[in-house]
């Protein structure tokens, strides 16, 4: 079990949940919503305690970003995360599917 302290409405809430991962890798390709460019996503199982890590395999340095609220970039009407050159837009649908 993983315990996380979360601030909600000015009070601390203790959240505990079991960790899960997907059984095997899967891939999907399609057009980017904003760019219209072909996008390829590979989802792979992770070790316990890893969390959701997003990796830009299209960039030479393969920069990564943890899918955490602390990585969130303030953009209206969508969820974007960034860590240096690793920028990911509209991840809310992927995160919902993984959940």
PDB file of N, CA and C in Angstrom, residues 1-91:
ATOM      1  N   UNK A   1       0.835  -1.182   0.000  1.00  0.00           N
ATOM      2  CA  UNK A   1       0.000   0.000   0.000  1.00  0.00           C
ATOM      3  C   UNK A   1       0.875   1.239   0.000  1.00  0.00           C
ATOM      4  N   UNK A   2       0.454   2.222  -0.755  1.00  0.00           N
ATOM      5  CA  UNK A   2       1.169   3.481  -0.831  1.00  0.00           C
ATOM      6  C   UNK A   2       0.331   4.528  -0.119  1.00  0.00           C
ATOM      7  N   UNK A   3       0.917   5.236   0.830  1.00  0.00           N
ATOM      8  CA  UNK A   3       0.204   6.280   1.542  1.00  0.00           C
ATOM      9  C   UNK A   3       0.631   7.642   1.055  1.00  0.00           C
ATOM     10  N   UNK A   4      -0.324   8.500   0.764  1.00  0.00           N
ATOM     11  CA  UNK A   4      -0.034   9.830   0.262  1.00  0.00           C
ATOM     12  C   UNK A   4      -0.862  10.830   1.053  1.00  0.00           C
ATOM     13  N   UNK A   5      -0.223  11.878   1.542  1.00  0.00           N
ATOM     14  CA  UNK A   5      -0.948  12.946   2.222  1.00  0.00           C
ATOM     15  C   UNK A   5      -1.328  13.995   1.193  1.00  0.00           C
ATOM     16  N   UNK A   6      -2.594  14.332   1.119  1.00  0.00           N
ATOM     17  CA  UNK A   6      -3.107  15.271   0.136  1.00  0.00           C
ATOM     18  C   UNK A   6      -3.813  16.407   0.861  1.00  0.00           C
ATOM     19  N   UNK A   7      -3.606  17.643   0.401  1.00  0.00           N
ATOM     20  CA  UNK A   7      -4.321  18.786   0.961  1.00  0.00           C
ATOM     21  C   UNK A   7      -5.604  18.947   0.160  1.00  0.00           C
ATOM     22  N   UNK A   8      -6.722  18.929   0.830  1.00  0.00           N
ATOM     23  CA  UNK A   8      -8.015  19.051   0.158  1.00  0.00           C
ATOM     24  C   UNK A   8      -8.886  20.001   0.966  1.00  0.00           C
ATOM     25  N   UNK A   9      -9.271  21.099   0.339  1.00  0.00           N
ATOM     26  CA  UNK A   9     -10.143  22.053   1.013  1.00  0.00           C
ATOM     27  C   UNK A   9      -9.550  22.577   2.318  1.00  0.00           C
ATOM     28  N   UNK A  10      -8.221  22.747   2.365  1.00  0.00           N
ATOM     29  CA  UNK A  10      -7.581  23.282   3.547  1.00  0.00           C
ATOM     30  C   UNK A  10      -7.321  22.269   4.645  1.00  0.00           C
ATOM     31  N   UNK A  11      -7.677  21.006   4.410  1.00  0.00           N
ATOM     32  CA  UNK A  11      -7.424  19.990   5.433  1.00  0.00           C
ATOM     33  C   UNK A  11      -6.620  18.844   4.823  1.00  0.00           C
ATOM     34  N   UNK A  12      -5.866  18.132   5.650  1.00  0.00           N
ATOM     35  CA  UNK A  12      -5.071  17.002   5.178  1.00  0.00           C
ATOM     36  C   UNK A  12      -5.932  15.759   5.048  1.00  0.00           C
ATOM     37  N   UNK A  13      -5.772  15.047   3.963  1.00  0.00           N
ATOM     38  CA  UNK A  13      -6.501  13.800   3.720  1.00  0.00           C
ATOM     39  C   UNK A  13      -5.463  12.720   3.461  1.00  0.00           C
ATOM     40  N   UNK A  14      -5.524  11.606   4.163  1.00  0.00           N
ATOM     41  CA  UNK A  14      -4.592  10.508   3.956  1.00  0.00           C
ATOM     42  C   UNK A  14      -5.199   9.541   2.944  1.00  0.00           C
ATOM     43  N   UNK A  15      -4.511   9.356   1.837  1.00  0.00           N
ATOM     44  CA  UNK A  15      -5.005   8.487   0.767  1.00  0.00           C
ATOM     45  C   UNK A  15      -4.086   7.281   0.664  1.00  0.00           C
ATOM     46  N   UNK A  16      -4.645   6.083   0.763  1.00  0.00           N
ATOM     47  CA  UNK A  16      -3.877   4.856   0.583  1.00  0.00           C
ATOM     48  C   UNK A  16      -4.523   4.043  -0.524  1.00  0.00           C
ATOM     49  N   UNK A  17      -3.679   3.496  -1.409  1.00  0.00           N
ATOM     50  CA  UNK A  17      -4.228   2.677  -2.488  1.00  0.00           C
ATOM     51  C   UNK A  17      -3.183   1.662  -2.910  1.00  0.00           C
ATOM     52  N   UNK A  18      -3.656   0.587  -3.479  1.00  0.00           N
ATOM     53  CA  UNK A  18      -2.756  -0.428  -4.019  1.00  0.00           C
ATOM     54  C   UNK A  18      -2.151   0.076  -5.321  1.00  0.00           C
ATOM     55  N   UNK A  19      -0.923  -0.319  -5.593  1.00  0.00           N
ATOM     56  CA  UNK A  19      -0.291   0.030  -6.859  1.00  0.00           C
ATOM     57  C   UNK A  19      -0.665  -1.015  -7.903  1.00  0.00           C
ATOM     58  N   UNK A  20      -0.821  -0.561  -9.147  1.00  0.00           N
ATOM     59  CA  UNK A  20      -1.157  -1.452 -10.255  1.00  0.00           C
ATOM     60  C   UNK A  20      -0.301  -1.075 -11.454  1.00  0.00           C
ATOM     61  N   UNK A  21      -0.113  -2.001 -12.354  1.00  0.00           N
ATOM     62  CA  UNK A  21       0.522  -1.719 -13.631  1.00  0.00           C
ATOM     63  C   UNK A  21      -0.229  -2.508 -14.701  1.00  0.00           C
ATOM     64  N   UNK A  22       0.037  -2.215 -15.956  1.00  0.00           N
ATOM     65  CA  UNK A  22      -0.608  -2.965 -17.031  1.00  0.00           C
ATOM     66  C   UNK A  22       0.123  -4.298 -17.198  1.00  0.00           C
ATOM     67  N   UNK A  23      -0.553  -5.283 -17.773  1.00  0.00           N
ATOM     68  CA  UNK A  23       0.008  -6.635 -17.909  1.00  0.00           C
ATOM     69  C   UNK A  23       1.099  -6.710 -18.973  1.00  0.00           C
ATOM     70  N   UNK A  24       0.927  -5.982 -20.080  1.00  0.00           N
ATOM     71  CA  UNK A  24       1.913  -6.028 -21.156  1.00  0.00           C
ATOM     72  C   UNK A  24       1.876  -4.712 -21.929  1.00  0.00           C
ATOM     73  N   UNK A  25       2.892  -4.508 -22.732  1.00  0.00           N
ATOM     74  CA  UNK A  25       2.984  -3.275 -23.514  1.00  0.00           C
ATOM     75  C   UNK A  25       1.871  -3.199 -24.546  1.00  0.00           C
ATOM     76  N   UNK A  26       1.462  -1.972 -24.860  1.00  0.00           N
ATOM     77  CA  UNK A  26       0.481  -1.749 -25.922  1.00  0.00           C
ATOM     78  C   UNK A  26       0.853  -0.456 -26.646  1.00  0.00           C
ATOM     79  N   UNK A  27       0.402  -0.331 -27.889  1.00  0.00           N
ATOM     80  CA  UNK A  27       0.739   0.825 -28.715  1.00  0.00           C
ATOM     81  C   UNK A  27      -0.499   1.375 -29.386  1.00  0.00           C
ATOM     82  N   UNK A  28      -0.481   2.680 -29.624  1.00  0.00           N
ATOM     83  CA  UNK A  28      -1.551   3.323 -30.372  1.00  0.00           C
ATOM     84  C   UNK A  28      -0.963   4.478 -31.166  1.00  0.00           C
ATOM     85  N   UNK A  29      -1.484   4.699 -32.358  1.00  0.00           N
ATOM     86  CA  UNK A  29      -1.045   5.813 -33.204  1.00  0.00           C
ATOM     87  C   UNK A  29      -2.261   6.571 -33.683  1.00  0.00           C
ATOM     88  N   UNK A  30      -2.073   7.847 -33.959  1.00  0.00           N
ATOM     89  CA  UNK A  30      -3.164   8.674 -34.468  1.00  0.00           C
ATOM     90  C   UNK A  30      -2.685  10.097 -34.669  1.00  0.00           C
ATOM     91  N   UNK A  31      -3.595  10.965 -34.988  1.00  0.00           N
ATOM     92  CA  UNK A  31      -3.274  12.377 -35.214  1.00  0.00           C
ATOM     93  C   UNK A  31      -3.364  13.143 -33.900  1.00  0.00           C
ATOM     94  N   UNK A  32      -2.375  14.008 -33.660  1.00  0.00           N
ATOM     95  CA  UNK A  32      -2.386  14.869 -32.485  1.00  0.00           C
ATOM     96  C   UNK A  32      -3.552  15.843 -32.568  1.00  0.00           C
ATOM     97  N   UNK A  33      -4.242  16.056 -31.465  1.00  0.00           N
ATOM     98  CA  UNK A  33      -5.433  16.919 -31.451  1.00  0.00           C
ATOM     99  C   UNK A  33      -5.091  18.344 -31.879  1.00  0.00           C
ATOM    100  N   UNK A  34      -4.042  18.926 -31.333  1.00  0.00           N
ATOM    101  CA  UNK A  34      -3.687  20.314 -31.643  1.00  0.00           C
ATOM    102  C   UNK A  34      -2.768  20.421 -32.848  1.00  0.00           C
ATOM    103  N   UNK A  35      -1.840  19.489 -33.003  1.00  0.00           N
ATOM    104  CA  UNK A  35      -0.836  19.600 -34.069  1.00  0.00           C
ATOM    105  C   UNK A  35      -1.295  18.995 -35.390  1.00  0.00           C
ATOM    106  N   UNK A  36      -2.147  17.983 -35.337  1.00  0.00           N
ATOM    107  CA  UNK A  36      -2.542  17.277 -36.544  1.00  0.00           C
ATOM    108  C   UNK A  36      -1.476  16.316 -37.047  1.00  0.00           C
ATOM    109  N   UNK A  37      -0.329  16.288 -36.370  1.00  0.00           N
ATOM    110  CA  UNK A  37       0.769  15.397 -36.765  1.00  0.00           C
ATOM    111  C   UNK A  37       0.537  13.985 -36.247  1.00  0.00           C
ATOM    112  N   UNK A  38       1.144  13.009 -36.925  1.00  0.00           N
ATOM    113  CA  UNK A  38       1.044  11.620 -36.496  1.00  0.00           C
ATOM    114  C   UNK A  38       1.746  11.456 -35.148  1.00  0.00           C
ATOM    115  N   UNK A  39       1.058  10.838 -34.202  1.00  0.00           N
ATOM    116  CA  UNK A  39       1.584  10.617 -32.860  1.00  0.00           C
ATOM    117  C   UNK A  39       1.559   9.126 -32.583  1.00  0.00           C
ATOM    118  N   UNK A  40       2.628   8.619 -31.988  1.00  0.00           N
ATOM    119  CA  UNK A  40       2.736   7.204 -31.647  1.00  0.00           C
ATOM    120  C   UNK A  40       2.973   7.105 -30.146  1.00  0.00           C
ATOM    121  N   UNK A  41       2.147   6.323 -29.450  1.00  0.00           N
ATOM    122  CA  UNK A  41       2.267   6.160 -28.002  1.00  0.00           C
ATOM    123  C   UNK A  41       2.508   4.691 -27.685  1.00  0.00           C
ATOM    124  N   UNK A  42       3.546   4.429 -26.897  1.00  0.00           N
ATOM    125  CA  UNK A  42       3.851   3.088 -26.404  1.00  0.00           C
ATOM    126  C   UNK A  42       3.671   3.121 -24.888  1.00  0.00           C
ATOM    127  N   UNK A  43       2.851   2.232 -24.365  1.00  0.00           N
ATOM    128  CA  UNK A  43       2.605   2.137 -22.923  1.00  0.00           C
ATOM    129  C   UNK A  43       3.187   0.813 -22.461  1.00  0.00           C
ATOM    130  N   UNK A  44       4.074   0.882 -21.462  1.00  0.00           N
ATOM    131  CA  UNK A  44       4.761  -0.314 -20.975  1.00  0.00           C
ATOM    132  C   UNK A  44       4.575  -0.467 -19.479  1.00  0.00           C
ATOM    133  N   UNK A  45       4.595  -1.715 -18.973  1.00  0.00           N
ATOM    134  CA  UNK A  45       4.496  -1.940 -17.527  1.00  0.00           C
ATOM    135  C   UNK A  45       5.676  -1.291 -16.800  1.00  0.00           C
ATOM    136  N   UNK A  46       5.462  -0.938 -15.546  1.00  0.00           N
ATOM    137  CA  UNK A  46       6.516  -0.315 -14.742  1.00  0.00           C
ATOM    138  C   UNK A  46       6.676  -1.068 -13.427  1.00  0.00           C
ATOM    139  N   UNK A  47       7.825  -0.903 -12.815  1.00  0.00           N
ATOM    140  CA  UNK A  47       8.088  -1.501 -11.502  1.00  0.00           C
ATOM    141  C   UNK A  47       7.309  -0.758 -10.428  1.00  0.00           C
ATOM    142  N   UNK A  48       7.075  -1.430  -9.304  1.00  0.00           N
ATOM    143  CA  UNK A  48       6.377  -0.809  -8.180  1.00  0.00           C
ATOM    144  C   UNK A  48       7.111   0.451  -7.746  1.00  0.00           C
ATOM    145  N   UNK A  49       6.355   1.488  -7.434  1.00  0.00           N
ATOM    146  CA  UNK A  49       6.924   2.739  -6.960  1.00  0.00           C
ATOM    147  C   UNK A  49       7.376   3.682  -8.057  1.00  0.00           C
ATOM    148  N   UNK A  50       7.244   3.272  -9.316  1.00  0.00           N
ATOM    149  CA  UNK A  50       7.688   4.093 -10.438  1.00  0.00           C
ATOM    150  C   UNK A  50       6.734   5.245 -10.718  1.00  0.00           C
ATOM    151  N   UNK A  51       5.445   5.010 -10.593  1.00  0.00           N
ATOM    152  CA  UNK A  51       4.464   6.020 -10.988  1.00  0.00           C
ATOM    153  C   UNK A  51       4.364   6.076 -12.496  1.00  0.00           C
ATOM    154  N   UNK A  52       3.642   7.049 -13.005  1.00  0.00           N
ATOM    155  CA  UNK A  52       3.497   7.212 -14.450  1.00  0.00           C
ATOM    156  C   UNK A  52       4.603   8.148 -14.919  1.00  0.00           C
ATOM    157  N   UNK A  53       5.476   7.620 -15.754  1.00  0.00           N
ATOM    158  CA  UNK A  53       6.582   8.403 -16.300  1.00  0.00           C
ATOM    159  C   UNK A  53       6.379   8.527 -17.797  1.00  0.00           C
ATOM    160  N   UNK A  54       6.336   9.746 -18.290  1.00  0.00           N
ATOM    161  CA  UNK A  54       6.155  10.022 -19.705  1.00  0.00           C
ATOM    162  C   UNK A  54       7.527  10.305 -20.310  1.00  0.00           C
ATOM    163  N   UNK A  55       7.821   9.699 -21.464  1.00  0.00           N
ATOM    164  CA  UNK A  55       9.141   9.830 -22.096  1.00  0.00           C
ATOM    165  C   UNK A  55       8.957  10.283 -23.544  1.00  0.00           C
ATOM    166  N   UNK A  56       9.675  11.319 -23.945  1.00  0.00           N
ATOM    167  CA  UNK A  56       9.641  11.816 -25.319  1.00  0.00           C
ATOM    168  C   UNK A  56      10.660  11.050 -26.151  1.00  0.00           C
ATOM    169  N   UNK A  57      10.272   9.899 -26.685  1.00  0.00           N
ATOM    170  CA  UNK A  57      11.192   9.073 -27.477  1.00  0.00           C
ATOM    171  C   UNK A  57      11.457   9.675 -28.850  1.00  0.00           C
ATOM    172  N   UNK A  58      10.704  10.708 -29.237  1.00  0.00           N
ATOM    173  CA  UNK A  58      10.932  11.368 -30.522  1.00  0.00           C
ATOM    174  C   UNK A  58      12.078  12.380 -30.447  1.00  0.00           C
ATOM    175  N   UNK A  59      12.552  12.678 -29.239  1.00  0.00           N
ATOM    176  CA  UNK A  59      13.677  13.598 -29.065  1.00  0.00           C
ATOM    177  C   UNK A  59      14.942  12.804 -28.758  1.00  0.00           C
ATOM    178  N   UNK A  60      16.069  13.242 -29.282  1.00  0.00           N
ATOM    179  CA  UNK A  60      17.335  12.511 -29.145  1.00  0.00           C
ATOM    180  C   UNK A  60      17.711  12.218 -27.695  1.00  0.00           C
ATOM    181  N   UNK A  61      17.474  13.156 -26.788  1.00  0.00           N
ATOM    182  CA  UNK A  61      17.869  12.970 -25.389  1.00  0.00           C
ATOM    183  C   UNK A  61      16.842  12.181 -24.581  1.00  0.00           C
ATOM    184  N   UNK A  62      15.708  11.834 -25.188  1.00  0.00           N
ATOM    185  CA  UNK A  62      14.629  11.076 -24.539  1.00  0.00           C
ATOM    186  C   UNK A  62      14.285  11.650 -23.154  1.00  0.00           C
ATOM    187  N   UNK A  63      13.966  12.962 -23.080  1.00  0.00           N
ATOM    188  CA  UNK A  63      13.653  13.555 -21.778  1.00  0.00           C
ATOM    189  C   UNK A  63      12.372  12.949 -21.201  1.00  0.00           C
ATOM    190  N   UNK A  64      12.325  12.895 -19.867  1.00  0.00           N
ATOM    191  CA  UNK A  64      11.183  12.274 -19.180  1.00  0.00           C
ATOM    192  C   UNK A  64      10.540  13.257 -18.218  1.00  0.00           C
ATOM    193  N   UNK A  65       9.282  12.988 -17.901  1.00  0.00           N
ATOM    194  CA  UNK A  65       8.521  13.811 -16.966  1.00  0.00           C
ATOM    195  C   UNK A  65       7.597  12.902 -16.174  1.00  0.00           C
ATOM    196  N   UNK A  66       7.624  13.008 -14.861  1.00  0.00           N
ATOM    197  CA  UNK A  66       6.675  12.274 -14.022  1.00  0.00           C
ATOM    198  C   UNK A  66       5.299  12.926 -14.156  1.00  0.00           C
ATOM    199  N   UNK A  67       4.258  12.123 -14.254  1.00  0.00           N
ATOM    200  CA  UNK A  67       2.889  12.637 -14.330  1.00  0.00           C
ATOM    201  C   UNK A  67       2.424  12.962 -12.910  1.00  0.00           C
ATOM    202  N   UNK A  68       2.877  14.107 -12.414  1.00  0.00           N
ATOM    203  CA  UNK A  68       2.553  14.558 -11.068  1.00  0.00           C
ATOM    204  C   UNK A  68       1.959  15.963 -11.136  1.00  0.00           C
ATOM    205  N   UNK A  69       1.162  16.306 -10.162  1.00  0.00           N
ATOM    206  CA  UNK A  69       0.573  17.644 -10.128  1.00  0.00           C
ATOM    207  C   UNK A  69       1.667  18.709 -10.061  1.00  0.00           C
ATOM    208  N   UNK A  70       2.815  18.394  -9.494  1.00  0.00           N
ATOM    209  CA  UNK A  70       3.920  19.355  -9.415  1.00  0.00           C
ATOM    210  C   UNK A  70       4.571  19.601 -10.778  1.00  0.00           C
ATOM    211  N   UNK A  71       4.287  18.751 -11.766  1.00  0.00           N
ATOM    212  CA  UNK A  71       4.819  18.930 -13.126  1.00  0.00           C
ATOM    213  C   UNK A  71       3.824  19.648 -14.032  1.00  0.00           C
ATOM    214  N   UNK A  72       2.657  19.985 -13.492  1.00  0.00           N
ATOM    215  CA  UNK A  72       1.587  20.591 -14.284  1.00  0.00           C
ATOM    216  C   UNK A  72       1.967  21.995 -14.739  1.00  0.00           C
ATOM    217  N   UNK A  73       1.632  22.287 -16.010  1.00  0.00           N
ATOM    218  CA  UNK A  73       1.803  23.616 -16.582  1.00  0.00           C
ATOM    219  C   UNK A  73       0.414  24.229 -16.657  1.00  0.00           C
ATOM    220  N   UNK A  74       0.273  25.468 -16.215  1.00  0.00           N
ATOM    221  CA  UNK A  74      -1.032  26.121 -16.162  1.00  0.00           C
ATOM    222  C   UNK A  74      -1.508  26.519 -17.555  1.00  0.00           C
ATOM    223  N   UNK A  75      -2.442  25.732 -18.100  1.00  0.00           N
ATOM    224  CA  UNK A  75      -3.053  25.973 -19.403  1.00  0.00           C
ATOM    225  C   UNK A  75      -4.548  25.737 -19.233  1.00  0.00           C
ATOM    226  N   UNK A  76      -5.358  26.630 -19.759  1.00  0.00           N
ATOM    227  CA  UNK A  76      -6.809  26.508 -19.616  1.00  0.00           C
ATOM    228  C   UNK A  76      -7.357  25.306 -20.383  1.00  0.00           C
ATOM    229  N   UNK A  77      -8.300  24.613 -19.767  1.00  0.00           N
ATOM    230  CA  UNK A  77      -9.116  23.574 -20.400  1.00  0.00           C
ATOM    231  C   UNK A  77      -8.382  22.307 -20.822  1.00  0.00           C
ATOM    232  N   UNK A  78      -7.159  22.091 -20.330  1.00  0.00           N
ATOM    233  CA  UNK A  78      -6.469  20.831 -20.614  1.00  0.00           C
ATOM    234  C   UNK A  78      -5.364  20.643 -19.584  1.00  0.00           C
ATOM    235  N   UNK A  79      -4.870  19.411 -19.506  1.00  0.00           N
ATOM    236  CA  UNK A  79      -3.820  19.079 -18.548  1.00  0.00           C
ATOM    237  C   UNK A  79      -2.512  18.859 -19.282  1.00  0.00           C
ATOM    238  N   UNK A  80      -1.562  19.745 -19.045  1.00  0.00           N
ATOM    239  CA  UNK A  80      -0.229  19.642 -19.624  1.00  0.00           C
ATOM    240  C   UNK A  80       0.773  19.470 -18.496  1.00  0.00           C
ATOM    241  N   UNK A  81       1.807  18.667 -18.739  1.00  0.00           N
ATOM    242  CA  UNK A  81       2.906  18.523 -17.779  1.00  0.00           C
ATOM    243  C   UNK A  81       4.214  18.756 -18.519  1.00  0.00           C
ATOM    244  N   UNK A  82       5.218  19.224 -17.766  1.00  0.00           N
ATOM    245  CA  UNK A  82       6.509  19.500 -18.380  1.00  0.00           C
ATOM    246  C   UNK A  82       7.615  19.392 -17.351  1.00  0.00           C
ATOM    247  N   UNK A  83       8.744  18.869 -17.808  1.00  0.00           N
ATOM    248  CA  UNK A  83       9.978  18.854 -17.039  1.00  0.00           C
ATOM    249  C   UNK A  83      11.099  19.087 -18.040  1.00  0.00           C
ATOM    250  N   UNK A  84      11.629  20.302 -18.091  1.00  0.00           N
ATOM    251  CA  UNK A  84      12.637  20.647 -19.090  1.00  0.00           C
ATOM    252  C   UNK A  84      12.078  20.506 -20.496  1.00  0.00           C
ATOM    253  N   UNK A  85      12.766  19.756 -21.352  1.00  0.00           N
ATOM    254  CA  UNK A  85      12.343  19.566 -22.739  1.00  0.00           C
ATOM    255  C   UNK A  85      11.214  18.541 -22.882  1.00  0.00           C
ATOM    256  N   UNK A  86      10.906  17.843 -21.794  1.00  0.00           N
ATOM    257  CA  UNK A  86       9.844  16.829 -21.836  1.00  0.00           C
ATOM    258  C   UNK A  86       8.507  17.508 -21.586  1.00  0.00           C
ATOM    259  N   UNK A  87       7.783  17.831 -22.652  1.00  0.00           N
ATOM    260  CA  UNK A  87       6.493  18.514 -22.549  1.00  0.00           C
ATOM    261  C   UNK A  87       5.412  17.618 -23.148  1.00  0.00           C
ATOM    262  N   UNK A  88       4.316  17.461 -22.413  1.00  0.00           N
ATOM    263  CA  UNK A  88       3.211  16.602 -22.839  1.00  0.00           C
ATOM    264  C   UNK A  88       1.912  17.366 -22.672  1.00  0.00           C
ATOM    265  N   UNK A  89       1.088  17.382 -23.718  1.00  0.00           N
ATOM    266  CA  UNK A  89      -0.158  18.135 -23.695  1.00  0.00           C
ATOM    267  C   UNK A  89      -1.362  17.205 -23.701  1.00  0.00           C
ATOM    268  N   UNK A  90      -2.412  17.654 -23.053  1.00  0.00           N
ATOM    269  CA  UNK A  90      -3.700  16.948 -22.992  1.00  0.00           C
ATOM    270  C   UNK A  90      -3.548  15.504 -22.513  1.00  0.00           C
ATOM    271  N   UNK A  91      -2.901  15.301 -21.392  1.00  0.00           N
ATOM    272  CA  UNK A  91      -2.677  13.949 -20.890  1.00  0.00           C
ATOM    273  C   UNK A  91      -3.856  13.411 -20.090  1.00  0.00           C
TER     274      UNK A  91
END
